Amino acid sequence: ASHTAAAATPTVVREALFRQAGITATRSILELVDTAALLHVQPLPAPRGAVAVVSNAGGIGILAADACADAGLLLPELPEIPELSGELQKLLPRGASVRNPVDTTAAVGPTELACCLEALERCPAVDALLVCLVPTALTTDPAHDPVRALLEGPGRRRIPIVAVLPDQEVPVRYLNGADGHPLPVYADTASAARALAHARDRARWLAEPAGEEADAPGCDARTARSLVNGFLATTPEGGWLDPVSTADLLESYGLPLTTSVWARDEHAAVVAAETLRPLGHDGRVVVKAYWPGQVHKSEAGAVRVGLRADSEIRSSYREFAAAFGTRMAGVVVQPMAAPGLELLAGVAQDRVFGPLVVLGMGGTATDVLDDRSARLAPLTEPDLTGMITELRGAPLLSGHHGAPPVDLAAVRSVLARLSRLATDLPELVEADLNPVIAGPAGAVCVDARVRLEPRPSFDPYLRRLRRPAVAEEA
Ligand code: ADP
Ligand code: MG
């Protein structure tokens, strides 16, 4: 029912767990075999994962370059290294392109191709080689077939090498190099690129520092625990907290909630607005109708923002009362937050793996934007960085189109505190802070929902699985 829970589908939880535990997850059996074939026989690339594509025909080279881009691999521009492009130009037939993808033209012979691969292997800008060879009129002469460059060259090099031979009948197989070491050969460029991307991800994971748990000073675990126990004593089956208890619980962990004043009638709403106006942006307040169990307020017409005059407060209250009737328990009055970027931050508990922290582009357009990142708690400092930079909308946080950058320390603090809270309280099955309005001077949450359920503590062995492992050779 809440945005965080909707985002925390089993797939999101699994992907977060796999990424953190260093598991290579594939989406099909063929992708599994393709990837295993590479990891089994070739070294891992450097974590940067810069690929040089070499082909004897322009078309397949472009397809391979596109497949690399789709898989998130980097294709460095080779002309930036003048010695290398000079060397390649000397080696390769006239008309060859020495940019990346390198197009040797169909006129290339096995000897020139072998020298070209050696030059690229030595180049510090290149972390992996992807060689695509198509049959041409010239390859019918066995002496001239460029595939011989793979058979007569080493199968094991400084960097991983894979080949694509689109005319082969099986999706993936091994060719043995002159040293007897196998190199994987794929029928399809996308298979080769995806396998390389998995190898690059593995190298990145191994290179990641283990990372300390993110700091969240001043959390009051005792207050939070007694709030939870108190709620579950009166509501043993669990449920949503009311706005006041929600604020108490989140504030005990230093989460930045806006001031909310609860008003049961029209007069109380006007009085509340009076005290909150000076705190509001442009002297304005927000009024929201509240009833137990409500989910998306603005969708139901229960949110009025940017109110100033008493008459606006009164008419909003009356309209709410007319629309929602006796269902409405009262209204919540808040100061209007300064304009900023609306983010979603939340927690969801997975029955098996425990608490998951979610960050996303938020506000009322959350589902449309569908831009989220997730990690299993407890979060480390590198997790916080990863969650922020992984968002497609990440440039909006660092100041897009002249907008001032968002206070990232404030966003990190929200995530670190949610992680602590979810780790300390297994009963916190759902927390949804949407939006957290983030601006240059901090972040403030104007809408929070929390659901508690009786839950035993987490399985300590599953928590161990998530801890970053010691780096080792793949
Ligand atoms: P819901 O998510 O249940 O529809 P919200 O309380 O999140 O209701 O309000 C919807 C939108 O109204 C928010 O995404 C935000 O744009 C705006 N809004 C709500 N409260 C405030 C506030 N105090 N200051 C500024 N904008 C607000
Ligand atoms: Mg909301």
Short mmCIF file of C-alpha atoms and ligand atoms in Angstrom, two decimals:
data_model
loop_
_atom_site.label_atom_id
_atom_site.label_comp_id
_atom_site.label_asym_id
_atom_site.label_seq_id
_atom_site.Cartn_x
_atom_site.Cartn_y
_atom_site.Cartn_z
CA ALA A 1 0.00 0.00 0.00
CA SER A 2 2.94 2.38 0.52
CA HIS A 3 5.51 3.42 -2.02
CA THR A 4 8.45 1.78 -0.24
CA ALA A 5 6.69 -1.56 0.10
CA ALA A 6 5.66 -1.44 -3.55
CA ALA A 7 9.29 -0.82 -4.50
CA ALA A 8 10.55 -3.62 -2.30
CA THR A 9 9.38 -6.43 -4.54
CA PRO A 10 11.16 -9.75 -4.08
CA THR A 11 13.28 -8.94 -7.14
CA VAL A 12 14.52 -5.68 -5.64
CA VAL A 13 15.34 -7.42 -2.36
CA ARG A 14 17.14 -10.25 -4.11
CA GLU A 15 19.11 -7.92 -6.33
CA ALA A 16 20.17 -5.83 -3.31
CA LEU A 17 21.24 -8.96 -1.45
CA PHE A 18 23.10 -10.41 -4.42
CA ARG A 19 24.96 -7.19 -5.09
CA GLN A 20 25.99 -6.84 -1.48
CA ALA A 21 27.00 -10.49 -1.07
CA GLY A 22 28.92 -10.52 -4.36
CA ILE A 23 26.66 -13.01 -6.10
CA THR A 24 26.59 -12.90 -9.90
CA ALA A 25 22.91 -13.14 -10.82
CA THR A 26 21.84 -13.87 -14.38
CA ARG A 27 18.42 -13.62 -16.02
CA SER A 28 18.51 -16.73 -18.19
CA ILE A 29 20.19 -20.11 -18.39
CA LEU A 30 22.11 -19.06 -21.48
CA GLU A 31 23.39 -15.94 -19.74
CA LEU A 32 24.49 -18.14 -16.84
CA VAL A 33 26.46 -20.44 -19.16
CA ASP A 34 27.90 -17.49 -21.14
CA THR A 35 29.12 -15.86 -17.94
CA ALA A 36 30.44 -19.01 -16.31
CA ALA A 37 32.36 -19.80 -19.52
CA LEU A 38 34.19 -16.48 -19.24
CA LEU A 39 34.78 -16.48 -15.46
CA HIS A 40 36.05 -20.06 -15.63
CA VAL A 41 38.93 -19.53 -18.03
CA GLN A 42 39.79 -15.84 -18.30
CA PRO A 43 41.23 -13.37 -15.78
CA LEU A 44 38.94 -10.65 -14.42
CA PRO A 45 39.26 -7.23 -16.06
CA ALA A 46 40.31 -4.22 -14.03
CA PRO A 47 37.26 -2.84 -12.19
CA ARG A 48 37.02 0.04 -14.67
CA GLY A 49 36.03 -2.49 -17.38
CA ALA A 50 37.18 -0.53 -20.46
CA VAL A 51 36.67 -2.72 -23.54
CA ALA A 52 38.45 -2.50 -26.89
CA VAL A 53 36.32 -3.95 -29.69
CA VAL A 54 38.14 -5.26 -32.77
CA SER A 55 36.32 -6.53 -35.85
CA ASN A 56 37.09 -7.39 -39.45
CA ALA A 57 33.81 -5.74 -40.61
CA GLY A 58 32.35 -2.39 -39.56
CA GLY A 59 28.80 -3.58 -38.96
CA ILE A 60 29.52 -6.29 -36.42
CA GLY A 61 31.96 -3.94 -34.66
CA ILE A 62 29.21 -1.33 -34.21
CA LEU A 63 26.81 -4.02 -32.98
CA ALA A 64 29.41 -5.13 -30.44
CA ALA A 65 30.04 -1.53 -29.33
CA ASP A 66 26.29 -1.00 -28.85
CA ALA A 67 26.03 -4.27 -26.93
CA CYS A 68 28.85 -3.09 -24.64
CA ALA A 69 27.10 0.23 -24.06
CA ASP A 70 23.83 -1.61 -23.28
CA ALA A 71 25.67 -3.79 -20.76
CA GLY A 72 27.13 -0.67 -19.12
CA LEU A 73 30.69 -1.27 -20.30
CA LEU A 74 33.06 1.55 -21.11
CA LEU A 75 34.58 1.93 -24.59
CA PRO A 76 37.61 4.21 -24.27
CA GLU A 77 38.49 6.45 -27.21
CA LEU A 78 41.76 5.06 -28.50
CA PRO A 79 42.96 8.10 -30.52
CA GLU A 80 43.66 9.75 -27.18
CA ILE A 81 46.74 7.52 -27.06
CA PRO A 82 48.72 8.65 -30.13
CA GLU A 83 51.44 5.95 -29.88
CA LEU A 84 48.80 3.22 -30.00
CA SER A 85 46.82 4.62 -32.90
CA GLY A 86 50.11 5.19 -34.79
CA GLU A 87 51.12 1.59 -34.18
CA LEU A 88 47.72 0.25 -35.24
CA GLN A 89 47.71 2.41 -38.35
CA LYS A 90 51.09 0.98 -39.39
CA LEU A 91 49.93 -2.60 -38.77
CA LEU A 92 46.49 -2.59 -40.33
CA PRO A 93 45.41 -2.40 -43.97
CA ARG A 94 44.55 0.92 -45.56
CA GLY A 95 41.06 2.12 -44.76
CA ALA A 96 41.11 0.55 -41.29
CA SER A 97 39.61 2.57 -38.42
CA VAL A 98 41.80 2.69 -35.32
CA ARG A 99 39.15 4.30 -33.18
CA ASN A 100 37.21 2.07 -30.81
CA PRO A 101 35.59 -0.10 -32.24
CA VAL A 102 38.72 -0.91 -34.24
CA ASP A 103 37.70 -1.92 -37.79
CA THR A 104 40.58 -3.83 -39.35
CA THR A 105 38.68 -4.20 -42.67
CA ALA A 106 38.20 -7.60 -44.31
CA ALA A 107 41.69 -7.36 -45.83
CA VAL A 108 43.36 -8.04 -42.46
CA GLY A 109 45.49 -11.19 -42.28
CA PRO A 110 46.03 -13.34 -39.16
CA THR A 111 49.53 -11.95 -38.54
CA GLU A 112 48.44 -8.28 -38.56
CA LEU A 113 45.41 -9.09 -36.41
CA ALA A 114 47.60 -10.92 -33.87
CA CYS A 115 49.94 -7.89 -33.66
CA CYS A 116 46.96 -5.57 -33.30
CA LEU A 117 45.60 -7.64 -30.36
CA GLU A 118 49.03 -7.62 -28.71
CA ALA A 119 49.26 -3.83 -29.03
CA LEU A 120 45.80 -3.41 -27.46
CA GLU A 121 46.66 -5.88 -24.69
CA ARG A 122 49.70 -3.75 -23.76
CA CYS A 123 47.67 -0.53 -23.76
CA PRO A 124 46.93 0.69 -20.22
CA ALA A 125 43.60 2.21 -21.32
CA VAL A 126 42.24 -1.23 -22.26
CA ASP A 127 40.95 -3.73 -19.66
CA ALA A 128 39.35 -6.35 -21.94
CA LEU A 129 39.36 -7.42 -25.59
CA LEU A 130 36.27 -8.28 -27.62
CA VAL A 131 37.14 -9.66 -31.07
CA CYS A 132 34.40 -10.11 -33.67
CA LEU A 133 35.21 -11.94 -36.90
CA VAL A 134 32.75 -12.52 -39.72
CA PRO A 135 33.34 -14.74 -42.75
CA THR A 136 34.16 -12.73 -45.89
CA ALA A 137 35.21 -13.60 -49.45
CA LEU A 138 38.81 -13.43 -48.20
CA THR A 139 38.38 -15.81 -45.24
CA THR A 140 37.71 -18.80 -47.53
CA ASP A 141 41.49 -19.04 -47.94
CA PRO A 142 42.58 -20.80 -44.69
CA ALA A 143 45.99 -19.08 -44.77
CA HIS A 144 44.25 -15.73 -44.69
CA ASP A 145 41.51 -16.53 -42.14
CA PRO A 146 41.84 -14.02 -39.23
CA VAL A 147 40.45 -16.65 -36.80
CA ARG A 148 43.97 -18.09 -36.97
CA ALA A 149 45.13 -15.08 -34.94
CA LEU A 150 43.07 -16.45 -32.03
CA LEU A 151 44.32 -20.02 -32.50
CA GLU A 152 47.96 -19.04 -32.87
CA GLY A 153 47.96 -16.34 -30.16
CA PRO A 154 47.92 -16.95 -26.41
CA GLY A 155 44.59 -17.98 -24.84
CA ARG A 156 45.63 -16.39 -21.56
CA ARG A 157 46.70 -12.76 -21.61
CA ARG A 158 47.18 -9.91 -19.17
CA ILE A 159 43.54 -8.96 -19.73
CA PRO A 160 40.47 -11.09 -20.56
CA ILE A 161 39.77 -11.81 -24.21
CA VAL A 162 36.51 -13.06 -25.72
CA ALA A 163 35.53 -13.59 -29.34
CA VAL A 164 32.31 -13.41 -31.35
CA LEU A 165 32.02 -15.64 -34.41
CA PRO A 166 28.44 -15.07 -35.61
CA ASP A 167 28.56 -18.04 -37.98
CA GLN A 168 29.18 -20.65 -35.28
CA GLU A 169 26.34 -23.08 -34.61
CA VAL A 170 26.42 -23.16 -30.78
CA PRO A 171 25.77 -20.10 -28.62
CA VAL A 172 29.06 -20.46 -26.76
CA ARG A 173 32.15 -22.70 -26.96
CA TYR A 174 35.88 -22.62 -26.25
CA LEU A 175 38.72 -22.18 -28.71
CA ASN A 176 42.18 -23.13 -27.48
CA GLY A 177 44.95 -20.59 -27.96
CA ALA A 178 48.52 -21.60 -28.87
CA ASP A 179 49.32 -21.99 -25.15
CA GLY A 180 46.46 -24.49 -24.78
CA HIS A 181 44.49 -21.96 -22.74
CA PRO A 182 40.82 -21.68 -23.76
CA LEU A 183 39.10 -18.48 -24.73
CA PRO A 184 35.30 -18.23 -24.88
CA VAL A 185 33.68 -17.70 -28.27
CA TYR A 186 30.10 -16.51 -28.57
CA ALA A 187 27.69 -16.49 -31.51
CA ASP A 188 26.15 -13.19 -30.39
CA THR A 189 27.68 -9.82 -29.46
CA ALA A 190 25.14 -9.25 -26.65
CA SER A 191 26.13 -12.54 -24.95
CA ALA A 192 29.82 -11.61 -25.02
CA ALA A 193 29.16 -8.08 -23.72
CA ARG A 194 26.91 -9.28 -20.90
CA ALA A 195 29.47 -11.87 -19.80
CA LEU A 196 32.18 -9.19 -19.76
CA ALA A 197 29.92 -6.88 -17.75
CA HIS A 198 29.38 -9.61 -15.15
CA ALA A 199 33.16 -10.12 -14.94
CA ARG A 200 33.63 -6.36 -14.54
CA ASP A 201 30.98 -6.28 -11.75
CA ARG A 202 32.73 -9.14 -9.98
CA ALA A 203 36.07 -7.29 -10.20
CA ARG A 204 34.39 -4.17 -8.80
CA TRP A 205 32.87 -6.08 -5.93
CA LEU A 206 36.21 -7.66 -5.03
CA ALA A 207 37.87 -4.23 -5.13
CA GLU A 208 35.24 -2.57 -2.91
CA PRO A 209 36.44 -1.62 0.54
CA ALA A 210 34.51 -3.55 3.22
CA GLY A 211 33.21 -0.28 4.65
CA GLU A 212 32.13 0.66 8.14
CA GLU A 213 28.49 0.81 9.14
CA ALA A 214 27.24 4.32 8.41
CA ASP A 215 27.28 6.64 11.40
CA ALA A 216 23.96 7.70 12.94
CA PRO A 217 24.74 9.54 16.18
CA GLY A 218 22.19 10.29 18.89
CA CYS A 219 19.68 7.51 18.22
CA ASP A 220 17.50 6.86 21.27
CA ALA A 221 16.96 3.11 21.07
CA ARG A 222 15.19 2.90 24.44
CA THR A 223 12.46 5.39 23.56
CA ALA A 224 11.90 3.68 20.22
CA ARG A 225 11.74 0.24 21.82
CA SER A 226 9.19 1.35 24.43
CA LEU A 227 7.05 3.03 21.73
CA VAL A 228 7.01 -0.21 19.74
CA ASN A 229 6.28 -2.37 22.78
CA GLY A 230 3.53 0.02 23.86
CA PHE A 231 1.85 -0.07 20.45
CA LEU A 232 2.04 -3.86 20.12
CA ALA A 233 0.68 -4.31 23.66
CA THR A 234 -2.55 -2.53 22.63
CA THR A 235 -2.52 -3.71 18.98
CA PRO A 236 -1.09 -7.25 19.13
CA GLU A 237 -1.78 -7.98 15.45
CA GLY A 238 0.12 -4.84 14.42
CA GLY A 239 -0.87 -2.03 12.07
CA TRP A 240 -0.19 1.56 11.01
CA LEU A 241 0.93 4.07 13.63
CA ASP A 242 -1.08 7.27 13.98
CA PRO A 243 0.67 10.51 12.90
CA VAL A 244 1.73 11.44 16.45
CA SER A 245 3.36 8.07 17.29
CA THR A 246 4.93 8.00 13.83
CA ALA A 247 6.61 11.33 14.51
CA ASP A 248 7.71 10.24 18.00
CA LEU A 249 9.27 7.04 16.69
CA LEU A 250 11.09 8.63 13.75
CA GLU A 251 12.27 11.60 15.81
CA SER A 252 13.77 9.30 18.44
CA TYR A 253 16.24 8.30 15.71
CA GLY A 254 16.88 11.88 14.65
CA LEU A 255 14.91 11.67 11.41
CA PRO A 256 14.06 15.20 10.27
CA LEU A 257 10.28 15.47 10.35
CA THR A 258 8.56 18.77 9.77
CA THR A 259 6.53 20.14 12.67
CA SER A 260 3.00 18.74 12.55
CA VAL A 261 0.20 20.00 14.72
CA TRP A 262 -2.86 17.88 15.15
CA ALA A 263 -6.23 19.70 15.04
CA ARG A 264 -9.59 18.10 15.75
CA ASP A 265 -11.79 20.95 14.54
CA GLU A 266 -11.80 24.08 12.42
CA HIS A 267 -10.91 26.44 15.27
CA ALA A 268 -7.94 24.30 16.36
CA ALA A 269 -6.73 24.26 12.75
CA VAL A 270 -6.77 28.06 12.58
CA VAL A 271 -4.89 28.30 15.91
CA ALA A 272 -2.31 25.75 14.71
CA ALA A 273 -1.80 27.65 11.46
CA GLU A 274 -1.21 30.83 13.47
CA THR A 275 1.75 29.27 15.31
CA LEU A 276 3.19 27.48 12.26
CA ARG A 277 3.02 30.31 9.72
CA PRO A 278 6.34 31.87 10.81
CA LEU A 279 8.11 28.52 10.20
CA GLY A 280 6.63 28.07 6.74
CA HIS A 281 8.19 29.03 3.42
CA ASP A 282 6.76 32.40 2.41
CA GLY A 283 4.67 32.38 5.62
CA ARG A 284 2.51 29.56 4.31
CA VAL A 285 1.11 26.36 5.82
CA VAL A 286 -0.23 23.00 4.64
CA VAL A 287 -3.41 21.28 5.86
CA LYS A 288 -4.05 17.55 5.43
CA ALA A 289 -7.17 15.61 6.34
CA TYR A 290 -6.46 12.52 8.42
CA TRP A 291 -8.37 9.32 9.03
CA PRO A 292 -7.02 5.99 10.24
CA GLY A 293 -5.84 3.67 7.48
CA GLN A 294 -5.55 6.34 4.79
CA VAL A 295 -2.95 5.66 2.10
CA HIS A 296 -2.44 8.26 -0.64
CA LYS A 297 -3.83 11.54 0.67
CA SER A 298 -3.36 13.84 -2.30
CA GLU A 299 -5.00 11.30 -4.60
CA ALA A 300 -8.09 11.50 -2.35
CA GLY A 301 -7.96 15.32 -2.33
CA ALA A 302 -6.86 15.44 1.31
CA VAL A 303 -3.83 17.77 0.94
CA ARG A 304 -3.95 21.59 0.60
CA VAL A 305 -0.58 23.31 0.24
CA GLY A 306 0.48 26.98 0.20
CA LEU A 307 -2.30 28.32 2.48
CA ARG A 308 -1.84 31.70 4.19
CA ALA A 309 -5.05 33.48 5.25
CA ASP A 310 -7.27 32.17 8.06
CA SER A 311 -10.11 32.07 5.53
CA GLU A 312 -8.09 29.59 3.42
CA ILE A 313 -7.59 27.33 6.45
CA ARG A 314 -11.29 27.50 7.30
CA SER A 315 -12.51 26.77 3.80
CA SER A 316 -10.04 23.87 3.43
CA TYR A 317 -11.29 22.39 6.69
CA ARG A 318 -14.93 22.74 5.61
CA GLU A 319 -14.29 21.20 2.23
CA PHE A 320 -12.50 18.25 3.86
CA ALA A 321 -15.39 17.80 6.32
CA ALA A 322 -17.90 17.85 3.46
CA ALA A 323 -15.87 15.39 1.36
CA PHE A 324 -14.78 12.90 4.02
CA GLY A 325 -17.56 13.24 6.61
CA THR A 326 -17.33 11.35 9.87
CA ARG A 327 -14.49 9.21 8.48
CA MET A 328 -12.18 12.21 9.04
CA ALA A 329 -10.63 12.20 12.52
CA GLY A 330 -9.17 15.70 12.14
CA VAL A 331 -6.49 17.54 10.23
CA VAL A 332 -2.72 17.84 10.42
CA VAL A 333 -1.30 21.36 9.99
CA GLN A 334 2.33 21.79 8.87
CA PRO A 335 4.55 24.70 7.86
CA MET A 336 5.10 24.82 4.09
CA ALA A 337 8.55 23.39 3.35
CA ALA A 338 10.98 25.38 1.20
CA PRO A 339 10.99 24.18 -2.41
CA GLY A 340 13.39 21.33 -3.10
CA LEU A 341 13.80 17.93 -4.67
CA GLU A 342 11.19 15.41 -3.51
CA LEU A 343 12.76 12.09 -2.54
CA LEU A 344 11.40 8.86 -1.17
CA ALA A 345 13.24 7.16 1.68
CA GLY A 346 11.92 4.08 3.35
CA VAL A 347 12.29 0.70 4.92
CA ALA A 348 10.63 -2.61 4.13
CA GLN A 349 11.23 -5.91 5.89
CA ASP A 350 11.78 -8.99 3.84
CA ARG A 351 10.54 -12.11 5.62
CA VAL A 352 13.76 -13.94 4.87
CA PHE A 353 16.51 -11.37 4.51
CA GLY A 354 15.42 -8.68 6.93
CA PRO A 355 15.35 -4.91 6.52
CA LEU A 356 15.80 -3.21 3.18
CA VAL A 357 16.39 0.54 2.85
CA VAL A 358 15.05 2.21 -0.30
CA LEU A 359 15.88 5.61 -1.79
CA GLY A 360 14.06 7.00 -4.81
CA MET A 361 12.79 9.98 -6.68
CA GLY A 362 9.68 10.76 -4.69
CA GLY A 363 6.63 12.90 -4.17
CA THR A 364 3.35 12.29 -5.89
CA ALA A 365 5.16 11.21 -9.12
CA THR A 366 7.02 8.31 -7.42
CA ASP A 367 5.34 5.59 -9.47
CA VAL A 368 5.69 7.45 -12.75
CA LEU A 369 9.40 8.10 -12.23
CA ASP A 370 10.01 4.54 -10.97
CA ASP A 371 13.59 5.46 -10.01
CA ARG A 372 14.81 3.67 -6.91
CA SER A 373 17.85 2.07 -5.36
CA ALA A 374 17.90 -0.35 -2.45
CA ARG A 375 20.30 -2.02 -0.02
CA LEU A 376 19.86 -4.43 2.84
CA ALA A 377 20.53 -2.88 6.25
CA PRO A 378 22.85 -2.24 7.99
CA LEU A 379 24.13 0.22 5.40
CA THR A 380 27.81 1.05 5.10
CA GLU A 381 29.20 4.43 3.99
CA PRO A 382 29.91 3.03 0.46
CA ASP A 383 26.29 1.74 0.39
CA LEU A 384 25.04 5.31 0.96
CA THR A 385 27.18 6.61 -1.89
CA GLY A 386 26.05 3.75 -4.14
CA MET A 387 22.36 4.29 -3.40
CA ILE A 388 22.57 7.98 -4.29
CA THR A 389 24.72 7.67 -7.41
CA GLU A 390 22.74 4.71 -8.78
CA LEU A 391 19.56 6.75 -9.21
CA ARG A 392 18.87 7.87 -12.76
CA GLY A 393 17.91 11.18 -11.20
CA ALA A 394 21.26 11.50 -9.37
CA PRO A 395 22.29 14.60 -11.39
CA LEU A 396 19.26 16.39 -9.93
CA LEU A 397 20.82 16.00 -6.48
CA SER A 398 24.16 17.44 -7.45
CA GLY A 399 22.63 20.60 -8.95
CA HIS A 400 21.09 20.38 -12.40
CA HIS A 401 20.55 23.31 -14.75
CA GLY A 402 21.82 25.95 -12.38
CA ALA A 403 19.84 24.63 -9.40
CA PRO A 404 21.93 24.59 -6.19
CA PRO A 405 23.11 21.11 -5.14
CA VAL A 406 21.11 19.29 -2.52
CA ASP A 407 22.59 18.88 0.98
CA LEU A 408 23.86 15.32 0.41
CA ALA A 409 25.03 14.92 4.00
CA ALA A 410 21.41 15.41 5.08
CA VAL A 411 20.19 12.75 2.62
CA ARG A 412 22.92 10.34 3.78
CA SER A 413 21.94 10.96 7.38
CA VAL A 414 18.29 10.06 6.66
CA LEU A 415 19.39 6.77 5.07
CA ALA A 416 21.84 5.93 7.86
CA ARG A 417 19.19 6.59 10.53
CA LEU A 418 16.56 4.51 8.74
CA SER A 419 19.12 1.71 8.49
CA ARG A 420 19.80 1.87 12.25
CA LEU A 421 16.10 2.05 13.08
CA ALA A 422 15.23 -0.93 10.88
CA THR A 423 18.16 -2.93 12.22
CA ASP A 424 17.22 -2.25 15.84
CA LEU A 425 13.48 -2.86 15.36
CA PRO A 426 12.52 -6.03 13.47
CA GLU A 427 8.88 -5.06 14.17
CA LEU A 428 9.23 -2.07 11.83
CA VAL A 429 7.85 -3.84 8.76
CA GLU A 430 7.30 -0.67 6.73
CA ALA A 431 8.40 2.95 6.95
CA ASP A 432 7.66 5.30 4.09
CA LEU A 433 9.04 8.84 4.15
CA ASN A 434 7.60 10.40 1.01
CA PRO A 435 8.48 13.05 0.29
CA VAL A 436 11.68 13.97 1.99
CA ILE A 437 12.08 17.47 0.53
CA ALA A 438 15.82 18.00 0.02
CA GLY A 439 17.32 21.41 -0.64
CA PRO A 440 20.69 23.13 -0.30
CA ALA A 441 20.13 23.77 3.42
CA GLY A 442 18.98 20.32 4.49
CA ALA A 443 16.23 17.74 4.10
CA VAL A 444 12.84 17.56 5.77
CA CYS A 445 10.18 14.87 5.64
CA VAL A 446 6.60 16.15 5.32
CA ASP A 447 4.80 12.80 5.06
CA ALA A 448 5.71 9.64 6.96
CA ARG A 449 3.93 6.35 7.50
CA VAL A 450 5.05 3.49 9.70
CA ARG A 451 3.64 0.00 10.12
CA LEU A 452 4.56 -2.32 12.98
CA GLU A 453 4.01 -6.05 13.31
CA PRO A 454 5.06 -8.54 15.95
CA ARG A 455 8.27 -10.12 14.59
CA PRO A 456 11.05 -12.22 16.08
CA SER A 457 14.67 -11.05 15.79
CA PHE A 458 16.56 -11.63 12.57
CA ASP A 459 18.36 -14.85 11.75
CA PRO A 460 22.00 -14.02 12.60
CA TYR A 461 23.37 -16.23 9.80
CA LEU A 462 21.46 -14.37 7.09
CA ARG A 463 22.87 -11.11 8.42
CA ARG A 464 26.34 -12.60 8.19
CA LEU A 465 25.79 -13.41 4.52
CA ARG A 466 25.26 -9.72 3.77
CA ARG A 467 28.49 -8.59 5.41
CA PRO A 468 31.10 -7.66 2.80
CA ALA A 469 33.49 -10.60 2.39
CA VAL A 470 37.26 -10.48 2.31
CA ALA A 471 38.59 -9.92 -1.20
CA GLU A 472 39.88 -13.04 -2.87
CA GLU A 473 40.88 -14.22 -6.32
CA ALA A 474 37.77 -15.19 -8.31
P1 ADP B 1 0.34 11.79 -0.01
O1 ADP B 1 1.68 11.25 -0.32
O2 ADP B 1 -0.40 10.93 0.96
O3 ADP B 1 -0.47 12.08 -1.22
P2 ADP B 1 1.74 14.11 1.09
O4 ADP B 1 1.61 14.54 2.50
O5 ADP B 1 3.02 13.46 0.72
O6 ADP B 1 0.48 13.20 0.74
O7 ADP B 1 1.52 15.39 0.16
C1 ADP B 1 1.54 15.32 -1.25
C2 ADP B 1 2.46 16.37 -1.83
O8 ADP B 1 2.12 17.66 -1.30
C3 ADP B 1 3.93 16.18 -1.47
O9 ADP B 1 4.57 15.32 -2.38
C4 ADP B 1 4.46 17.60 -1.54
O10 ADP B 1 4.70 17.98 -2.88
C5 ADP B 1 3.29 18.43 -1.06
N1 ADP B 1 3.42 18.70 0.39
C6 ADP B 1 2.85 18.03 1.40
N2 ADP B 1 3.19 18.55 2.59
C7 ADP B 1 4.01 19.59 2.34
C8 ADP B 1 4.71 20.55 3.16
N3 ADP B 1 4.61 20.55 4.50
N4 ADP B 1 5.46 21.48 2.54
C9 ADP B 1 5.56 21.51 1.20
N5 ADP B 1 4.93 20.65 0.37
C10 ADP B 1 4.16 19.70 0.93
MG MG B 2 3.48 11.45 0.44
#
